[in-house]
Every structure is written in structure tokens, then in C-alpha cells.
Amino acid sequence: MSASAVFVLDLKGKPLISRNYKGDVDMGEIEHFLPLLAQREAEGTLTPLLTHGHVHFLWIQHANLYLVATTRKNANASLVYTFLYKMVEVFSEYFKELEEESVRDNFVIVYELLDELMDFGFPQTTDSKILQEYITQESNKLDTGGSRVPTTVTNAVSWRSEGLRYKKNEVFIDVIESVNLLVSATGSVLLSEVVGSIKLKVFLSGMPELRLGLNDRILFELTGRPGGKNKSVELEDVKFHQCVRLSRFDADRTISFVPPDGDFELMSYRLNTQVKPLIWIESVIEKFSHSRVEIMVKAKGQFKKQSVANGVEITVPVPSDVDSPKFKASMGSAKYVPERNVVLWSIKSFPGGKEYLLRAHFGLPSVEREEDEGRPPIAVRFEIPYFTVSGIQVRYMKIIEKSGYQALPWVRYITQSGDYQLRTS
Amino acid sequence: MSTSQAYNEEKGGSSSLGEPEYGHDPASGGIFSSDYKRHDDLKEMLDSNKDSLKLEAMKRIVAMIARGKNASDLFPAVVKNVACKNIEVKKLVYVYLVRYAEEQQDLALLSISTFQRGLKDPNQLIRASALRVLSSIRVPIIVPIMMLAIKEAASDMSPYVRKTAAHAIPKLYSLDSDQKDQLIEVIEKLLADKTTLVAGSVVMAFEEVCPERIDLIHKNYRKLCNLLIDVEEWGQVVIINMLTRYARTQFLSPNQNESLLEENAEKAFYGSDEEDAKDDKTETASLVKRKPYVMDPDHRLLLRNTKPLLQSRNAAVVMAVAQLYFHLAPKAEVGVIAKALVRLLRSHSEVQYVVLQNVATMSIKRRGMFEPYLKSFYIRSTDPTQIKILKLEVLTNLANETNISTILREFQTYIRSMDKDFVAATIQAIGRCATNIGKVRDTCLNGLVQLLSNRDELVVAESVVVIKKLLQMQPSQHSEIIKHMAKLTDNIQVPMARASILWLIGEYCEHVPKIAPDVLRKMAKSFTNEEDIVKLQVINLAAKLYLTNSKQSKLLTQYVLNLAKYDQNYDIRDRARFIRQLIVPTEKSGALNKYAKKLFLAQKPAPILESSFKDRDHFQLGSLSHLLNAKAVGYQELPDWPDEAPDPSVRNVEVPEWTKCTSREKRKEKVEKPFYSDSEGESGPTESADSEPESVSESESESGSGTESGSGSGSEEEEEESGDQSEEEEKEKKKKKKKKKEKELPWKASLESMGSPSEEEEEEGKKAKKKKPQHDRKGGSESSSEEGSVSESSSSESDSGSDAEESQSETETKRRKTPPSSKPAPKAAKKGTKEISLLDLDDFAPSPPLPTSSSSLVSSSLVTDLEGLTLIDTSLASTVISPVFSSVKTYELLHRMTGEGLSVEYYFSRQPFAPDPHMVAVQIQFSNNTDSEVKNVRISEPKLLSGMRVQEFKEIESLAPGETTSVVMGIDFCDSTQAANFQLCTHTRQFYGAIQPPVGELMAPVFMSENEFKKEQGKLTGMSEITEKLTLPETCQSDHTIVQRVTSAANVSRVPCGADNEYRFAAKTVTSGSLVLITLEKKEGALAQLTVNSEKMVIGTMLVKDIIQALTQ
């Protein structure tokens, strides 16, 4: 069904960790992996699936590591990739950062984890919250460890363990929306979408039952509430953490769940409704061959005046052979980053409705390059707090626990840039 | 508590203790300077009685394993510690054991007894981990012990242990496949388990060990469907994949009507509606159709229960559901997965890669599904190349006449990309769009020509290759482009592009008579410096020019051939020699010389540019095999839909508990339980469900949770039955209702009670909290489940509705093809005309009989339509002897509008086709309604099913404006009603055409005596005999009418018959010559019985329907 063995390789293709789950693929096969990868890369036909003889390598790259699953059989490819990413997620939770160094530092844990994550090539417990409960290398816990049973593994509510206690019961809700935008060189919006996610940080005692209320249009229509007064939003492609009862949501759009402890992403959604690009860029890039390049970039904040975009970073591509940069910006500061061939214009705070201008001037060498360069798009990064593009609102968060304690929900809204690109001609 | 923090502390703590690192740093290898020392050191630590020292030693050993150092000689020292009480040490010992047991089998056996003890441990976790390690030790000797352990664990109280047992099954199987039968027993047992925890694992074991034993699933099918949503994600993936296969074997295709439509381009049957009745052709097909399709409720259950999983955060689950819908859902419902798949495009690029591959495959089959998401497939500069190319593939698949301009504009942007592979792929994509969509061919071509002046050579080269392919489809109009390309030979250096240009010039040298020799001259000059493929094409060009324009190019050709003769490459030398012999006439070169022109300047079919993802959908989507487009080891073929539905009752579960579940008292208890379906999981089904009665979750019962509670006893329910009277009554009513339902559809009812016990449960819930305000309870699940079923049926209705519309429109178009007076003419008359037409058809084509039909064509289809509606009956009755040609049904091959003024009709002339007696003669009639001459009308590229053959008609040189001409063409349909597809070419355009014969035209009459007939009929009984009763309408009582109608429906001849209430006809199929005997027996009143005897059962069945249709209209 799935992987036969899992490897963690360094960038030279040397195995750091190998775990053979099924024994039907020779562990030596992994030596073919990196040469194959290099060869395919050189040919420009690199795919996440490489095949050597009868052995298939399904691999991903993370930091300076390759994570490779080998199989001979007809595995479920999407399952394997999802699993490998899950592995990265779990390891990252354990080591903060997953890289060669941290793997080398933690061989033992990695082995133990690999044992729990997968059995005979089939994924098992992959929730890091639960794993952390019984895969610890804390020596001082050893005395009690013998009798302790992590109920979560055997429990149906596998993401939360029993007997949690907090002095102060609180839930923090982050509503984060990122805007993906693609604008053609002529200024028409090709693609505009909002990808939102609701993240929770839960500090609650016991086994609480949570219910989240959103201004979901379909819910409003379902309950016959007049949608006109309260603004409602139409969520698309809603995707939930496994704790949410999907059948329930399917039936009456109720989002009810027993939350895991600590941080997790409760749900994500997407809006296809066309929104006005929050930061609009107009650019004129004039190239005078053999002498100079002149760039004029105009940025306009097209959101409410009350809101302020923070940490705005506008990346403007320039030809790779420019020299002697000169800048003039009406706000913020600009600098030339030669290693990326871009000008980085950063504005700390950008209030809505404002318009700023950047002029840049570069020299060009008199000898022209042979090949024609493409024009990469202008990219923008920003973050607008206390504001959501979609207008989504958390109407309530009901927390019910049998002990009946009072708990406080806190809500925060942020809009940020996702894949925000404007093509240049 | 914050574990990560704790972990950090631990980390800090360990280093502060100053323990030796089990480390990474090569320098720290100093500790291990000597192997002996190290091992002694470790052994000592392992032998100590301090757990902390043991742990430390084990950590170091595991670190050694990780670094690939051999630690096998420590085996005896380590294995002793397997009995260690400390769980941390134990775990590490397990890691070690699993790694080295295979190498040290004898020693490994030492540890077995510990595991056996562990299997009896009161702690479920220890039981489970003992089993897991035991089963992971790949030592053949312990197979019997493993088998025993698995069997025991399979009936363990803890579902976690049972789950581990399920995991152990494939391990044991891979170790010793002889155990299969015993293992299947265990699997069967575990399949019946009712906890979500076990479900995924046991299905995984099932897939590994005995995927062919699909019969084991029957009884558990509904349970699996209902549990699915609560199973952990990885289990969901496995179960969904398995159920896809299951459903393919057990249910009928929900698209069978449509697929038939696609195949036969005909419509479904909707009663003998007046309108329909007029249209024989449609009716014919429709009668062939099987009984209307009704989706199996179990099939529906699966679709309904998997749908919410599209919202899962796990990409593998979403992908699994998507493939399930693609393979199993009715066409109209597949759309829901598009959105979910598009969403996956935002995850990691590897996942995107898999998803896009699948989308590419799906988009070929169901283009409409992804069309609304076109923009999501736009390419971003940050995408990796392989993703870009896949997106391009999808965009190309999605291109159609409406969106092509948008797509082309997008492609233009891509061409400017820096990624050269991607640019090349884009140009190819443009080429494919151009071939697929005729409308934009010129635009694309022009765009590509512009690219020829691009600065990048690769772009130019790729464009040349694509242009070459496009020009091949319509060379005549584009001599300008060829000229332009000829100029490019000076600049382009990429060999493939040069070769392509030369080939083009050679191929179409008559279009560029002046330039071609000049190009050859230039190429001759640089011949020696060219690449091999270019040289070959230069020779090719020379040869072609020599044949067409020898005056100008004779010397040049000689020169080139001489150069080639001494080339270093033997291939080129050989080619030169060969060509010289072929084209230059000498006294020795004989017969071939004459054909040189034919050899070189033959019509070359244009290449078909099609997606590499075509037909990939026969692999189960999402599988590795699909990704590879090749069968991987262990791939389970996705079976085709069965023709006949297997018995659905096999899925009925006779366990009475399900129904008893509805018992109220039991329910009350349940309602208050937390509602994850195996929330009592720890106790498992064997323990009674008595725990935690106090948990008061405000949330009401969750549907599906009830399925678990079946384990209860029925007796106590009986005792407490005497409850509140009024309630009881209500209840009673409900039960009655239920019973009624049950009577009607016994197993559907049981399904309902299984699938949504919530209905009853809800009721209970209400009662339990009846004091709570009305709005507080959630009738949701009840109503929704009902709604669900209603909407479902309505949706299926609407499905069929839309079907009906579709086919209606189809009939509409088809009716147009039937001219108004095309109704059966008397047989005698037809006979007469046959003689005439045999002689005269070709010459007389534009003479009186034909213009009537052609003029009716000119007057557009609308008129005929109207006429068809009103006149048919009267014309039928009155014009018994109608003009010859109108008695034959005429079909439209090419409408005036689509044919740009050229209209083509055909009919089956029912004459033997002289050149080949196995072919059906088809009379084709061309009318030129344009103002200009149409030239070179011919057939090309017939696309035929295997065995079919076409004898093309002679090319029509020219057709003057307003002129009509007709030709005869022969088609061997292989005795099937499949259409023959081909292209109809004129000097300017080409059109697609298809000729599909009604079954009655697939035969030729034979003459036989009554005795012969009876003798033959005696041989064709049983399966070969098809009998149907019918009632003859008043209009069809006379002998004359009956004979006439039968002969018009099929090309048969009447056999003389003694009895006057019987009619007999005989014919032979054209291809195979099998006899077709028709007997019509008139009975009392208007009743009649029709019998057809033929070995070709399909033909027989279809013929019966056709004739009945003809008689009863």
C-alpha cells in the first residue's frame, strides 16, 4: 500500500537515518537516488517520483535534507507525499527546526518516532501532540513512565489527552487571510483569491466541547436569519482539522469539536470573490540599452483609511547586469539586492488610501548580454492587522466543559499577502 | 502543559550532565577510538543494574545504528535487556531487535519468551507493542508463535491491540505466504469489528493479503461506509480505495445510459411518445436499451458518506475521495471534486504534482468539470518546471472555442519566461490548441510565425517544428509561411528546426516553385557542415525537387547525391545510393522508377497532436501506477462495471441488533455518551458499554454514533417498554410506518435503520430533554437525512430529465435528417426503382428525383421539421406509391451551414456493392450551395473500428455552384451498427463525417422457398430465436402495408407462404452472410407475433425492435 522504507539523506545523498519497514527493497538501492536526481535535474526533467529499476523513490526536500520513501509496489502516491510532509511536521515540532544538524543530534528520538509514525509501510499515529506525550527522552520521567498509558493512542479522540489542567482557561483565535493575486502586464487581474485560516491556541482544562460561530452565509440561509443586517460571507472549500465533526458540518454547518491542546489550525477556507487588490502597483521600467534603466513604481493602498498595512515590501526585478543604483522614494527605503537581481522597497507602515512613489536609476554596461532575459513579476508582501478582506467574523465561541468553568475566547484578525504577483511587460 | 518546552529542558539537562554524546561530530569519535574498548564499555553499562546507565548505553547503540555502524556483536548483551522493566530502555531494545534479529536469528529467539509474556500484560499498550515487535522480527522460525499471537490479539478486549493485530497480519504474510488461509480467517473476524480504530488497519491487511476476496466485504460494506468519517485519516485513504474497487464490481455503471449515448450517438427511450414515434432511427436504438438505470442505494450510501471527506485537511484523503467520485459517481455529480482538487493546488509542490497529473487525466474525460477553475491553473513564475508543464497540459486540455482566446493570451505571457523547457512546452501546447480547435488555427499559426523572429534560437526551433505539424494539416493556404521559413534557413542553427524546414519545402515544393530550388542550392553549399538529420532532409528535398522540377534541379541533385555518397555516415551514404537508383532513370533501373513520384510525393497524413494523458484513466487515479503510466507491482486492476448487477442482498446484515438499536431505553443511555463512534473504544465491543454515564455534553447525538451501540441486549428493552402512553403511541406509529417501508423495500429499510439511526435516536433525544425549549434541539439530522434522500431522488430525476432534454434535442437534429416524405414506399415500387438506379444513378444524379431532396435541403432544416410534424401521417396514408427516392430514408452527413455551403446527404441504396459484396452500398449526394466551385471532394483518414473497411468513392474533381452530384461508396460495417468515421476533404477544408447504418441495412435479401425457410428456421432456435408480441394499429392491417413496412425497415425479401395470416421474410447479413429469418404471425384481433431467427443475436434483437417500431407507428 505504501512505503517500503524511509530515508533521511543529507544533501550529498548519504543516509542519516534509514528505517526499513517492509524489507522488500534492498536498502542499498538508496545509493542510486542522488545520482538519478542529479541526472534528472541536469536534464530538466526532475519529478518528485524517480524510478530506478523496480524501485520507485518518492521524495521531498526540506532544508538541507532529502526525505525519501522507497517502494516497489503500487503505493498510493498522494498518501506517501502527505506522510512525508507529516514527518517533517512532526520532526519540526520536536526539534524546532528540521535540518541535518538537528537530526544528527536526535538519532534516538527520530528512530522512536519513525517506529510510531509508520508500521510496515502504513502510517500510524502521526499527530505530534500525541506523540509528544509518550515519546520523550526525559530521564526524570522514567520512574513513572512504566505504568503510564497514553490513552490518546487508543482513544477515539486521539488528538487530546485527558487530565489537562489550566489555571486560566483561555482560547486565542487567529483569523488569518492571505491574498493571492496575479495581475497581467496590462493591468488586468488574472487571478484573485483569498485563502483564510482560523488558528487556535487552546489552553483549556478537561475535555471541553467547543462550538464556533461564524457569519457564514449558508448557515444564515439555513437558519433563516436575515443576512442583510449582518454581513455574511460565503466560504468555499472549507477544510477542517480532524477534530471537527465533518458529518455535523455537512448536515447543519455547525463547527463543533473537541480541540487538541495548544496550537493548531482549526480550518481553512477560500473565497473566490473578486476583491480589489489591496495594494496596487503601477510600474514603468524603461531600459535604454547600453546606458541605463529607469524605474518608476507607484504603490497605492486600496483599503480602508483606518487600516494600516505593516511591513510592506515591494520587490521590483531589475536586469542582472545593472550597476550604480540611485533611489528616490517618497516613503520608506529602497535598496538594491544584487544576488536576487531586485530592488527591495520597504515601507514600515502604509495607511489605506495613500499613494507612494519610488524612482530608481541604474547604469547599464555598454557591452550587452547575449541572451534575452525574461521579466520576472513584481512581488509584494504586507500585513494588515485588525482587518479581513472577506469580512469574516467570529460571532461566538461556545466552550462547554462538564466542570462548567468560565473560559475566555480572544479573537484577532490579520490580512496578509500570499502569492501576490504583478507581471511586468 | 507545554511539551516542547519540557523537551528543551530535557535537552539542556542532558547536556549539562556532561554525558558523552551519542553524537555526530566526527571529532567526538575519539571516544570510540578502539572498537573493543567501546563495546566493552557498552556491555558493562548494559549489564549494570542502573536503568539510567542502560538507557545511556542503548542510546549510544541506537546512534551507532543510525550512523550505519555495525553493532550486531552487541546482540547478546542487548537482548538480555528486553525484559527490562523500564519502558524507555525497552523501546530502544526493540529498535535494536527489529534491526538485527534477522541477522542473529538464534539469539533473537531468546527474546521471544519475553514477548510472549508481554502479550499477556494487563496494560494494553504493552500487549500491543509486544505484538508489534514480535511481528516485526523477520525470523521464519517464529511464524507459528506469531500466528498464535495474532489470533489471540484479534479477539483482545482493547481495540488498540486488535488494531495492532491487523497490522501484524501483512507482516506475517510477507514472511510466510503459506499462512494465507489462516490469516484470511483473522481478517474476516476483524472486518466484523465495529470500532473505527480497527477498520482502517484491517482493510489495509485485507488489501495486502487477499484483495481478491471481495466477498469478505459484502457483510461489512454498509458498516464501513458509515464508520468511514470517524476513521483516522490514513485508514480513510485505504478504505476509500478499497471501496472504489468494491463498488466497481458490485454496482452498475451510473453512466451507462450516457456511455451508450456516447457510443451510439443515440438517445434513451421515453415511451412511445408521439414525437418519438415518428423517428424510427432514434426509436430503434432506444428500444435496444436496457431497462432504466436506478442507482443501488448502497452505491448512493458510499457516495454520500465520502462526500464530506472532501473537506479533510489531509491531501491523501481528498485525493482518494476524488478518485472515488471520478470512478464511481454519475457524471452529473463528479463536479464536486473539482473544487477540492483545485484547492489541493495550494499545498506542497509534490502533492500538486500528483494532483495535477490526476487533473490532467480527468480533464480529458470531463473537460467541463474544471472549466470554471481555468484560472487556477495559470502558471506562476515561482512554480517548479514540472508543475508548470503539468498546468500547461491541463490548460490545453481545457481549451475550447469559448476560452481559447484567454488561454492563448496567457500562453503569450509564458513564452517570455526564462525557463526554456517551459517555453518549448508552451509552444507545443499552442500547437495542440491549434489542431484541436479549428477556429484559432490561423491565429495560432500567425502567432507562431511571429515567434520565428524571436531572438532565442530554441524558441524558433520549437516553433518551426510545431508549425511544420500544423502546416501539414492545410498546406495549400500557407505558401507565405513556407516562404518565410525558407528565409530562416540562413539563421536557424538548431538541426531539428533546419530539418523540419527542409522537409516542409520539399513536401510542398509545388507551392513555392521558385524558392525551393534556391534553398536546395544554398543547402548544397553547406551540405558538408550540416548535422546528419539535416543532411538526410537535404537529400530528401533534392529528390523531391528532381521529380517535380527536374529542369532546374537536376544538376543540384546530382551534386548533393555525390556529396552524400562520400559522407562519413553510412546511413547517409546508403540513402544517397538508394535515392539515386530510385529517381534517376537508367537502363538498369526498372519498374520502381515509374513509381518514384508516388513514393516521394504521396499524401502524408498530418500528425495527431494529443495529450499524453489520454486513456490514462484506466489506471486507478491517485495510484503510483497512474503516476508512472505503467503497471506497478501489486497494482490491483480497477475492474470494469459489471453488465448485470450482482445480487445486492449479499450486503444485507441479518444481525438483529441493528433494529433493536432503535429501542428507546438503550438509546437514552447512549445519547448522553460522547459521540465519537468509538468513544467507548477503550472498552471495546466485548466489554459492556457502561462507562461514563455522567458526561453531559450539550451537543446532541451525532448520527452514526448509534451504529456502535448494537451490542446491547434486547431483553431489558422489552421490560421497560411500558413507559409513557402517549409517547408509546407515537412510537408505535413510527414503527408501523417503518414496517410499511420495510415491506416495500425490505433491505432499503434495514439500510436506513443502519445508516441513520439518528432518526429514531433523535426522537429519543427529544424525549429525554423534552423540557428544553423547542429550538434547542436539533431536529437537523432527522430532517436532513430525509431531505437528503428526497433531494437525491429529485436530483436523479432531474438527471434523467436533462438526459431527456439532451436526447430530445438529439432527436430533433436527427429528424431533420429525415425528409418529410421519407416514409415507406411499396415494395414493388422500390424494386422497380432499384433497377433504374442501378443503371442511372450516377448519370442522372441531378435529374428530377434528386432535386426534390436537394431543394428541401436548401430550404433549411426548419421547413422539413415543420413538415415532418404535420404531414407525416397523411402522406403516409395517401402516398402509397410515392416517388422512388423519397421512399428511402436520407441522412445528413454534412449540413449546409457547417459545410460552408457544401451539403452532403447519404442513404442506403440497397443495391449490392459491386467491387466488394461484403460491403454495404451507401449513396452519397453532394450539393454545392456556394457561389464558387468546390474542388477535390474526397474521403480521407477513415477512423474505423477493427474489421471495418471502407471503399472510398472516386474523388470528385469539381462541383460547380448549385450543382448536385452523387457517388457510391462501400462500407463493410462488420455486421455492427457502429458508425464509420472519416474526414471529408475539399480543396479548402476538411470535415468530420460519420455514417451509421440502421440494423436493417446491414443485410441483403435472399430468395428461398417455404420449405427452405422452415428448414433453416428449425436450425435457428433457442438463443437464436427472438419472439415479441405486438398489436398492429389500424393503419397497418392490410397485407400490403405490413409487407411494405417490414421491407422498409429492413432490406429483406418476402418468402412465399401458405397461410395467409403469416408473413415471412429472409435476408443475409452483408459481411458474414448469416441468415436472418423474420416471421410475422397475425392472430386474433390486432394481435400479432413477430419472430426473428438469426445467429447474430444482437442483430436479431435490434431488428425485432426496428420492425415492431415500423409496424406500430
Coordinates of C-alpha atoms in Angstrom, one line a residue, chain B residues 415-639:
Chain B
I415 CA 6.6 32.4 -24.0
R416 CA 8.5 35.3 -22.4
S417 CA 9.5 33.1 -19.5
M418 CA 13.2 32.4 -18.7
D419 CA 12.6 28.8 -18.3
K420 CA 13.4 27.4 -21.7
D421 CA 11.9 24.0 -21.2
F422 CA 8.7 25.6 -20.2
V423 CA 8.7 27.9 -23.3
A424 CA 9.2 24.9 -25.5
A425 CA 6.3 23.1 -23.8
T426 CA 4.2 26.2 -24.2
I427 CA 4.8 26.3 -28.0
Q428 CA 3.8 22.7 -28.2
A429 CA 0.7 23.5 -26.3
I430 CA -0.2 26.2 -28.7
G431 CA 0.2 23.7 -31.5
R432 CA -2.1 21.3 -29.8
C433 CA -4.7 24.0 -29.3
A434 CA -4.5 24.9 -32.9
T435 CA -5.1 21.3 -34.0
N436 CA -7.9 20.8 -31.7
I437 CA -9.8 24.0 -32.3
G438 CA -10.0 24.8 -36.0
K439 CA -11.2 28.3 -35.3
V440 CA -8.0 29.5 -34.0
R441 CA -5.7 27.6 -36.2
D442 CA -4.8 30.6 -38.3
T443 CA -4.4 32.8 -35.2
C444 CA -2.0 30.3 -33.7
L445 CA -0.2 29.9 -36.9
N446 CA 0.3 33.6 -37.2
G447 CA 1.5 33.8 -33.6
L448 CA 3.9 31.0 -34.1
V449 CA 5.2 32.6 -37.3
Q450 CA 5.9 35.8 -35.3
L451 CA 7.9 33.7 -32.9
L452 CA 10.1 32.8 -35.8
S453 CA 11.7 36.1 -35.4
N454 CA 12.3 35.6 -31.7
R455 CA 15.8 36.2 -30.5
D456 CA 16.0 32.9 -28.8
E457 CA 17.0 30.1 -31.1
L458 CA 15.3 27.4 -29.0
V459 CA 12.0 29.2 -29.3
V460 CA 12.4 29.5 -33.0
A461 CA 13.3 25.9 -33.4
E462 CA 10.4 24.7 -31.3
S463 CA 8.1 26.9 -33.3
V464 CA 9.4 25.6 -36.6
V465 CA 8.7 22.0 -35.5
V466 CA 5.2 22.9 -34.4
I467 CA 4.4 25.0 -37.5
K468 CA 5.5 22.1 -39.6
K469 CA 2.9 19.9 -37.9
L470 CA 0.2 22.5 -38.4
L471 CA 1.0 23.2 -42.0
Q472 CA 0.8 19.6 -42.8
M473 CA -2.9 19.8 -42.0
Q474 CA -3.6 22.5 -44.5
P475 CA -0.6 23.2 -46.7
S476 CA -2.2 24.9 -49.6
Q477 CA -3.1 28.2 -48.0
H478 CA 0.2 28.9 -46.4
S479 CA 2.8 29.2 -49.1
E480 CA 3.6 32.6 -47.5
I481 CA 4.6 31.0 -44.3
I482 CA 6.7 28.4 -46.1
K483 CA 8.5 31.2 -47.9
H484 CA 9.1 32.9 -44.6
M485 CA 10.5 29.8 -43.2
A486 CA 12.7 29.2 -46.2
K487 CA 14.4 32.5 -45.4
L488 CA 15.1 31.4 -41.9
T489 CA 17.4 28.6 -43.1
D490 CA 20.1 31.3 -43.2
N491 CA 19.8 32.0 -39.5
I492 CA 18.5 29.0 -37.6
Q493 CA 21.2 26.6 -36.4
V494 CA 19.2 24.1 -34.4
P495 CA 19.4 20.9 -36.5
M496 CA 15.8 19.8 -35.8
A497 CA 14.4 23.1 -37.0
R498 CA 16.5 23.1 -40.1
A499 CA 15.5 19.6 -40.9
S500 CA 11.8 20.5 -40.4
I501 CA 12.0 23.5 -42.7
L502 CA 13.7 21.4 -45.4
W503 CA 11.1 18.7 -45.2
L504 CA 8.3 21.3 -45.4
I505 CA 9.8 22.9 -48.5
G506 CA 10.3 19.5 -50.1
E507 CA 6.8 18.4 -49.3
Y508 CA 5.1 21.5 -50.6
C509 CA 7.6 22.4 -53.3
E510 CA 4.8 23.0 -55.8
H511 CA 3.5 25.8 -53.6
V512 CA 6.9 27.6 -53.6
P513 CA 8.2 26.6 -57.1
K514 CA 10.6 29.5 -57.2
I515 CA 12.1 29.3 -53.8
A516 CA 12.6 25.6 -53.4
P517 CA 15.5 25.2 -55.9
D518 CA 17.2 28.1 -54.4
V519 CA 17.0 26.7 -50.9
L520 CA 18.5 23.5 -52.3
R521 CA 21.3 25.5 -53.9
K522 CA 22.1 27.0 -50.5
M523 CA 22.0 23.8 -48.7
A524 CA 24.1 22.1 -51.3
K525 CA 26.8 24.6 -50.5
S526 CA 26.7 24.0 -46.8
F527 CA 26.0 20.3 -47.1
T528 CA 29.2 19.0 -45.6
N529 CA 28.9 21.1 -42.5
E530 CA 25.3 20.0 -41.6
E531 CA 24.2 17.6 -38.9
D532 CA 23.1 14.2 -40.0
I533 CA 19.4 14.8 -39.8
V534 CA 19.7 17.9 -41.8
K535 CA 21.7 16.1 -44.5
L536 CA 19.1 13.5 -44.8
Q537 CA 16.5 16.1 -45.4
V538 CA 18.6 17.8 -47.9
I539 CA 18.8 14.6 -49.9
N540 CA 15.1 14.3 -49.5
L541 CA 14.5 17.8 -50.7
A542 CA 16.7 17.2 -53.7
A543 CA 14.9 14.0 -54.6
K544 CA 11.5 15.6 -54.5
L545 CA 12.7 18.6 -56.5
Y546 CA 14.2 16.4 -59.0
L547 CA 10.9 14.7 -59.5
T548 CA 8.8 17.8 -59.8
N549 CA 11.2 20.3 -61.3
S550 CA 14.0 18.3 -62.8
K551 CA 14.9 21.0 -65.3
Q552 CA 16.1 23.4 -62.6
S553 CA 17.4 21.0 -60.1
K554 CA 18.9 18.1 -61.9
L555 CA 22.4 19.2 -61.5
L556 CA 22.0 20.3 -58.0
T557 CA 20.5 16.9 -57.1
Q558 CA 23.4 15.1 -58.7
Y559 CA 25.8 17.3 -56.8
V560 CA 24.1 16.6 -53.5
L561 CA 23.9 12.9 -54.1
N562 CA 27.6 12.9 -55.0
L563 CA 28.5 14.6 -51.8
A564 CA 26.3 12.3 -49.8
K565 CA 27.9 9.3 -51.5
Y566 CA 31.1 10.0 -49.7
D567 CA 29.7 11.1 -46.4
Q568 CA 31.1 9.7 -43.2
N569 CA 27.8 8.4 -42.1
Y570 CA 26.8 5.1 -43.6
D571 CA 23.2 5.9 -43.3
I572 CA 23.6 9.0 -45.5
R573 CA 25.7 7.0 -48.0
D574 CA 23.0 4.4 -48.2
R575 CA 20.3 6.8 -48.6
A576 CA 22.1 8.6 -51.4
R577 CA 22.6 5.4 -53.3
F578 CA 19.1 4.3 -52.8
I579 CA 17.6 7.5 -53.9
R580 CA 19.8 7.7 -56.9
Q581 CA 18.6 4.4 -58.1
L582 CA 15.1 5.3 -57.5
I583 CA 14.8 8.6 -59.2
V584 CA 17.5 8.8 -61.9
P585 CA 16.3 6.7 -64.8
T586 CA 19.0 4.4 -66.1
E587 CA 18.7 1.5 -68.4
K588 CA 19.0 -0.9 -65.5
S589 CA 16.6 0.6 -63.1
G590 CA 13.3 -1.0 -64.0
A591 CA 9.9 -0.9 -62.6
L592 CA 10.4 1.2 -59.5
N593 CA 11.5 4.2 -61.4
K594 CA 8.0 4.8 -62.6
Y595 CA 6.6 4.9 -59.1
A596 CA 9.2 7.3 -57.7
K597 CA 6.9 10.2 -57.8
K598 CA 4.3 8.2 -56.0
L599 CA 6.8 7.1 -53.4
F600 CA 8.1 10.5 -52.6
L601 CA 5.1 12.7 -53.1
A602 CA 2.4 10.5 -51.5
Q603 CA -0.2 12.2 -49.3
K604 CA 1.2 12.2 -45.8
P605 CA -1.3 12.2 -43.0
A606 CA -1.0 15.0 -40.6
P607 CA 0.3 14.1 -37.2
I608 CA -2.2 13.9 -34.4
L609 CA -1.1 16.0 -31.5
E610 CA -2.7 14.6 -28.5
S611 CA -2.3 14.6 -24.8
S612 CA 0.0 12.1 -23.2
F613 CA -2.7 11.8 -20.6
K614 CA -5.2 10.3 -22.9
D615 CA -6.6 7.0 -21.7
R616 CA -4.6 7.1 -18.6
D617 CA -7.8 6.8 -16.6
H618 CA -7.8 3.1 -16.9
F619 CA -5.4 3.2 -14.0
Q620 CA -7.0 3.9 -10.7
L621 CA -6.3 7.6 -10.2
G622 CA -4.0 8.5 -7.3
S623 CA -2.1 5.3 -7.6
L624 CA 1.6 5.1 -8.3
S625 CA 0.8 3.2 -11.4
H626 CA -1.2 6.2 -12.7
L627 CA 1.7 8.4 -12.0
L628 CA 4.1 6.2 -13.8
N629 CA 1.6 5.4 -16.5
A630 CA 2.7 1.8 -16.2
K631 CA 1.6 -1.0 -14.0
A632 CA 3.5 -1.1 -10.8
V633 CA 4.0 -4.3 -8.8
G634 CA 0.9 -5.2 -6.9
Y635 CA -1.4 -2.9 -8.8
Q636 CA -5.0 -4.0 -8.4
E637 CA -6.8 -3.6 -11.6
L638 CA -9.8 -1.4 -11.4
P639 CA -12.5 -3.7 -12.8

